[in-house]
Each structure stands twice: as structure tokens, then as C-alpha cells.
Amino acid sequence: MTMPVMTETIPDNSTAPEAPAPKADNPDSAGRMGLDEFLEQATDLTDETVGTVTCDHPFMVADDVNVYYGDNHAIKHVSLEIGKKEVIALIGPSGCGKSTFLRCLNRMNDTIETARVTGTITLDGKDIYRKEQDPVALRARVGMVFQKPNPFPKSIYDNVAYGPRIHGIAADRAELDEIVHTSLERAGLLKEVKDRMDEPGTSLSGGQQQRLCIARTIAVNPEVILMDEPCSALDPIATARIEDLMDELCEDYAIVIVTHSMQQAARVSKRVAYFHLGLLVEVDSTDRIFTNPQHKLTEDYITGRIG
Amino acid sequence: MQSTTLILLLTFMAVAAFYFGRRRSLATVGGPGHRMDLHSLPGYYGYYVAIWCALPALLLLSAWLFMEPRLVVALVVQGLPESYASLASGELDLLVNNIQNLASGDVVSIEVDPELQAAAAMFNDYIGKSRQMLAGLALGVAVLGGALAWRRIQPDLRARNRVEKVIRLLLIAASSIAIFTTIGIVLSVLFEAILFFRKVPVSEFLFGLTWSPQTAIRADQVGSSGSFGAVPLFTGTLLITAIAMFVAVPVGLMTAIYLAEYSSSRVRGIAKPLLEVLAGIPTVVYGFFAALTVAPWIRQFGESVGLAVASESALAAGVVMGIMIIPLVSSLSDDAINAVPAAMRDGALGLGSTRSETMKKVILPAALPGIVGGILLAVSRAIGETMIVVMAAGLSANLTANPFEAVTTVTVQIVTLLVGDQEFDSAKTLAAFALGLMLFVVTLCLNVIGLSVVRKYREQYE
């Protein structure tokens, strides 16, 4: 009995004057388009990537990489070079495949049953998807920092010591102490935690936890660090600290960062790759991407021209 | 009128009241077009009227049905001839019982005389009148309550708040049923146990080493004086529980680890329901599996290696009980492992740990409180388990730690003490309550520990 009555109000609400209903053909917002429209704008998308996918000292090279989750073709024909001592930012709307691509670089996609990867990705000239490659050994060389800080439910010390312990990096306790201290120091956390190494890692604040996770990652001495939106759960102050940290770390590591913040990409990265619907649309130096993008989609995205 | 008919009628009236209330609420604001002027959705006004119609009437009905037998009996007794007035209360109860049986046409244990016939007729007469009055009153209250509520409907009547208040009270009532039942069980066991401890000192019960509850029932009967040391029973219980845990914990935990971390979703889809089948087998079936299959097999095996094994052994009962508990341990551990955030797993894998390192060093420590909680719940299940032990472990209260001997447990002794004829003032029968109380205290402690561990674990991630 109530159903017919309920439906009567629905037209009332949807035609209410305060409800914003931007239209693409609205003269006031020329050039703006609906989000759906933007995302569906696959007509002028090709497999060709605009800009320069190559770099001076390539360390990781992805060539024609495709990822399928079951029947879903999540990444399409992506080729990209990642250089030594550089920060490269992957940007693009949600669901565009940038995190998926990131997870290909250390074979984290192996943990998903339905995921299938084709194409080649080489690390220092060797295919990381070759048969003899142990994904476990690969992940020690290609470390990863996640979106949400995920310290283990262990003490701060044990969190950082975890990696060196499982890989047998330290010969004795003194050496382990040394690694833990240096890693915490490089992550800019040592001062804050040096008197509370036995407290659980979860007792730290969000920003400290994320720096703990970075310390944990660099403790195994990787060559590449992958960061999947490392600051999206942090406040601006913690974010600034992590960005400073990335500046220092790129002296020694290649860093690939996925971010939703264009400002962050502009601040920390040397090169930017723009993904859209599983395609790598444009790659170029950060300057060029933000001042003179070649592809219309890149321009629309970075100028926020979506409704 | 039958009370079921009355309840049906009240339900029907409540449904009608709902529609009247709903319609009036819309009418007060001038039609469905103005329904936004009402404080609550129109349905709430309907429920409001329905509640006022049905609830007071139902309360009256239950109060009436509760009081009716007492009142009617009192009236009937008052109407009995002088000769019965001098009866003792026990005899009077018996007489009233007979009158009630006669009235409802059941078997009567004494000779039926005209006076008794008259009393029975009077009884039926009173009951009939009472029912008529009840029907009239209840329907009257329903109509009155409904009408008053219906009249009170105004656009600013806060019908939703009132209805939700009634619903909240209903929820409170429902949840207190479990609490009051628990309290009732504890009290009934406690009072009987106190009676037992008047006959047998607490110290003998708790620390005595012999259990032999046979006592002479009649003065001239030959029988032992009885000995109520519960230590052999508790050691038997502990022995069997320990064996069961020895089987269930490793197997269950490894099952959980395999299912949660290693198995493909297809294997998991098949294995989980199968494990749940194992949990669904009645314990009595486990019991004869233990007694007829496992126990003889263990004895044969023991003989072949030169060990003396009783045909009913603690080992057989313990092993089968362990198998029974595997699904409990594995599903609780599986839950605990799955509750560890995926971020932990990713974090460990991202640092280059193998699956096994991830499991051993990150996930199991994180899930440990949950797993421990699950195991404690399984232990209290094992302690309370009866059927398997009755059938497979025997009845002799041996004080032994040898798993090849027959032992008995607290639950088994409670069963044997209370099966068959008994008198409720002998120590033998009352001992069952003392054992029950002890068992209750032990499992309660385990459950409290288990649940608090589980709760602490929950706080860690949420």
C-alpha cells in the first residue's frame, strides 16, 4: 500500500530547483562534461601513447603489458620505462588501471587468483615474469608502500626488523640494530620513536605509521620502491613529510608513485604517466605534462575539466 | 471462547486498526498529496493504532490466563463441603488435582462421589464464565484502546517515536529471556547443590579421591555408604578433553590455514561445506562410531604391540571427540585468520616474504587471540560433551592418566545418577547437581576467558 504513495514524491525531489543538473550543452560550462561522459570518452583513445615512454637510464622496462582479471581487460598494451634515481608518478581517474600496473611491477597480482599478465617487464634487463624468477625474491628488490599504513601488530623495532630477518640480511643482533636505526633515520622517524622501540607499531599516528612502513620497506634495501597512494590517508603535514622523504629517497631508489593529487605529482615527480581506462595515454616530463599536455584527455584531467 | 480464537480475533482487529490509523493520518492532512505535513510516515500511525488496539488486550489476556486457575481453584475449594475443609494442604492439592482431572474428563485416582462431581461441575462452570468474561473484556479493551489511539491521531503526533519505543521494549524483553533462563538454571542447580553439601562436606567433594555414589536406599538394604570425591571425575574429564584437543587443535588449525591461505576458491567451496557436515553429525552417532569402530580398533592395535587396552578407553572417546570438534576449531580459526586485514598480508608479501613466512610471522600472531578464543570455546564444548563419553569411555571412576584405561567424566556421572528411579533427598541424586554446578563454573570461566580474548582481538582492528 505504501509503495505507490512513496513514488509520488520522487519526481518532486528530482526536479527540485537546488538539485544541480549540469549539462554538457549548457552554454555556461562550455568545455565541461559530465564525469560519466569523460570516463566513457574512449572514442579517441588508441593504444598509442603520446609523449616519451623512454628515459635516459631505464631500470624497469614494461613492454606491451596486458592484465586481465578474469574476462576484464584491466590494462591494455602498456609500455613504459622507469629510470634509475627518478620519481615517476602514475595519475588518472579511479579505476584507470594505475594501481593494477603498479602491482604488476612486483608481481603482487600473483596473489589474485583470476589475474593474468601478458607482455614483458624487465628489471635490470631480466624479465621478472620469466619462469625461474621467484616472485618472493623479486619483491625484496621491488618494495611496496600501500595506501593505508599497514604496520604489523608487532613492536616498532620488529616491524622494521621483519624484512632483514626473513631475508637473513643481518649477521647478528648488532647489525640488525644498525639496519633498524638507519632505516628509521632515513624515514625521518628515528627521533620520534627511539625511546619507544618496544611499543606496538599500531600505537603510532597515521603519518608515523606510514613512515614506519617506508622504513620497513627500505630496511630490505630494495632497488625500486612502489607507492600506492601513500598519502591519501594522511593529513597535509604528514603528507609534506612523506613528500620530503621521497625527495631524499630518490637519490638511491627508483620510485613509482600512484597518486590522485595532481599537486603531489607535480611536487615530487620527475616524469608523469597518465592512465585512462586501462590505457597509458601520455607520458612525459612533469613540466611538460602540467604546462603543455599533448593529449586532450590529459589536458582535461589535469585542468579539472570534468563536471 | 477459546483463547486461540480470541488471539486470532485480536490479530484481525490489529490489522484493521493499522488500516484505519493509516487512513486517518492521511485524512487529517487532507489526502496523500500532503503526506509531508505528517510528523511520521503514514504507516507509523497505522502501527501506533494497531499497538494500542492489540497490546493492552494481549497483556490483559496473559494476566487473566495466569490468574484464572488460582482464582477458580480458590472458589471451588471454598464451595467444598465442611468435611474437606480439615484436609492437610498436600491432600487438598491432590483433591483439587482430581477435581480438575474429573472436570476435563481425565483419569481420576480416587472414588468419584457426588460431592466430587458437584465440585467438578462447579469448576467447569467457573472456567466457562471466566472465559466469557475474558473474551468480552479483552475485545472491549482492544476496541477502546484502538479507538482512543485513533482519535489522538494528529499531524504532529510523534507516531514513529512511540512505535519505536514499543519495539525497543520488545527487543529488551526478548533479550532478557536468555538472561533470566540462565539465572533460573543456575539458581535451581545451586539450591540442590547446597542441599548436597549439607550431606557431604565441600572439602570431601572437591578433594576426595574415590567416587562411588552407591548408597543404601532403605535401612535394611546392603550397600556401600557412598563416597563422593569428585577428583577422579575431573581428571577423567581433563584427560579426555586433553586428548580431544590434542587431535582437534592441530588438525583444525592446519585445516583453517590451508583453507584461508592456500586453497583455491574451488577447493574451499567444496571443503568448507563438507566440514560443516562433520559439525552437523549428531553426537550420538559419533558415540557409536567411537564405541563400535574406534575403541575395538585401538584395543586390537594395543594388543598387537603388547599393550593392555581396555575395550572402553579414554583414548577412543577422546579421539572421536577431537574429530567432532575439528569443524569448530577450524571454522573459528578460519574466521580469525580472515579477520586479519588484507593489508597485513599485502604488507608482508610486498616485503618479499613467502606465503609461509607471511602466515607464521604476521597472520598467525595477528590472529592468535581469535584462535585462542576459539580453542577455549572448543575446550568448554569438549568438557560439556556427554554422549560420546557415555558410549565409549566407560563408567568406572578410575583415577588414572593412562589413556588406554577406562575413565569416566563429570557429564557421564550426571547422566547415570539421574537415569532411572531416584529419591530427591539422597546424596546420590543430589550429587548430580553439585557436579553440574562445578561443570557450569568451569565452562563459564572458560567461556568468559575465551570471549574476552576474542573481544580484545576485535578491538585491535576496528
Short mmCIF file of C-alpha atoms in Angstrom, two decimals, chain A residues 1-2 5-6 8-9 103 106 108 111 113 134-137 139-140 142-144 146 148-154 159 162-163 165-167 202 213 216-218 220, chain B residues 18-19 22 26 32-33 35-36 41-43 263-266 341-355 357-362 365-366 460-461:
data_model
loop_
_atom_site.label_atom_id
_atom_site.label_comp_id
_atom_site.label_asym_id
_atom_site.label_seq_id
_atom_site.Cartn_x
_atom_site.Cartn_y
_atom_site.Cartn_z
CA MET A 1 0.00 0.00 0.00
CA THR A 2 2.80 2.40 0.76
CA VAL A 5 2.46 6.80 -2.34
CA MET A 6 6.23 6.77 -1.98
CA GLU A 8 4.80 10.24 -5.90
CA THR A 9 7.49 12.28 -4.22
CA ARG A 103 51.12 -4.21 -8.74
CA ASN A 106 56.46 -6.55 -8.14
CA MET A 108 51.63 -8.63 -6.36
CA THR A 111 48.18 -13.25 -5.23
CA GLU A 113 43.66 -15.95 -8.46
CA ASP A 134 60.98 -16.25 -7.73
CA PRO A 135 58.32 -13.61 -7.01
CA VAL A 136 59.44 -13.57 -3.39
CA ALA A 137 62.97 -12.58 -4.34
CA ARG A 139 59.53 -8.33 -4.06
CA ALA A 140 62.62 -7.94 -1.93
CA VAL A 142 60.95 -4.04 -5.63
CA GLY A 143 59.46 -2.87 -2.34
CA MET A 144 55.97 -1.54 -1.90
CA PHE A 146 50.48 0.81 0.47
CA LYS A 148 46.65 2.61 4.10
CA PRO A 149 49.50 2.41 6.62
CA ASN A 150 49.70 -1.30 7.50
CA PRO A 151 52.22 -1.82 10.28
CA PHE A 152 52.25 -5.38 11.60
CA PRO A 153 50.81 -5.89 15.09
CA LYS A 154 54.35 -6.07 16.44
CA ASN A 159 58.24 -4.07 12.22
CA TYR A 162 60.89 -8.07 9.88
CA GLY A 163 62.32 -7.82 6.36
CA ARG A 165 65.13 -11.14 9.46
CA ILE A 166 63.25 -13.10 6.81
CA HIS A 167 65.89 -12.37 4.21
CA THR A 202 49.88 0.41 15.67
CA CYS A 213 56.05 1.31 6.64
CA ARG A 216 60.22 -1.23 6.87
CA THR A 217 60.44 -1.21 3.09
CA ILE A 218 63.87 0.39 2.84
CA VAL A 220 65.42 -4.74 2.99
CA PHE B 18 -3.50 -0.44 11.18
CA TYR B 19 -5.51 0.49 8.10
CA ARG B 22 -3.09 4.95 8.43
CA LEU B 26 -3.68 10.87 5.72
CA PRO B 32 -1.84 11.57 0.30
CA GLY B 33 -0.62 14.66 -1.55
CA ARG B 35 1.74 13.48 3.48
CA MET B 36 4.89 15.52 4.06
CA LEU B 41 5.25 8.16 7.66
CA PRO B 42 1.56 7.18 7.48
CA GLY B 43 2.42 3.54 8.23
CA SER B 263 43.43 -23.45 -1.18
CA SER B 264 41.95 -22.30 -4.46
CA SER B 265 38.44 -20.98 -4.25
CA ARG B 266 37.17 -24.23 -5.81
CA PRO B 341 43.18 -7.22 7.30
CA ALA B 342 44.31 -7.99 3.78
CA ALA B 343 46.67 -5.05 4.17
CA MET B 344 48.78 -7.12 6.61
CA ARG B 345 49.07 -9.90 4.07
CA ASP B 346 49.95 -7.46 1.29
CA GLY B 347 52.44 -5.69 3.50
CA ALA B 348 54.25 -8.90 4.32
CA LEU B 349 54.19 -10.19 0.75
CA GLY B 350 55.32 -6.78 -0.50
CA LEU B 351 58.43 -7.08 1.66
CA GLY B 352 59.29 -10.31 -0.07
CA SER B 353 58.06 -12.83 2.47
CA THR B 354 56.94 -16.23 1.27
CA ARG B 355 53.40 -17.31 1.96
CA GLU B 357 56.59 -16.62 6.39
CA THR B 358 53.60 -14.35 5.99
CA MET B 359 51.45 -16.93 7.72
CA LYS B 360 53.82 -17.77 10.55
CA LYS B 361 55.19 -14.34 11.32
CA VAL B 362 52.39 -11.94 10.54
CA PRO B 365 50.37 -13.73 15.52
CA ALA B 366 47.72 -11.23 14.49
CA GLN B 460 42.58 -4.23 17.77
CA TYR B 461 41.46 -3.71 14.18
#
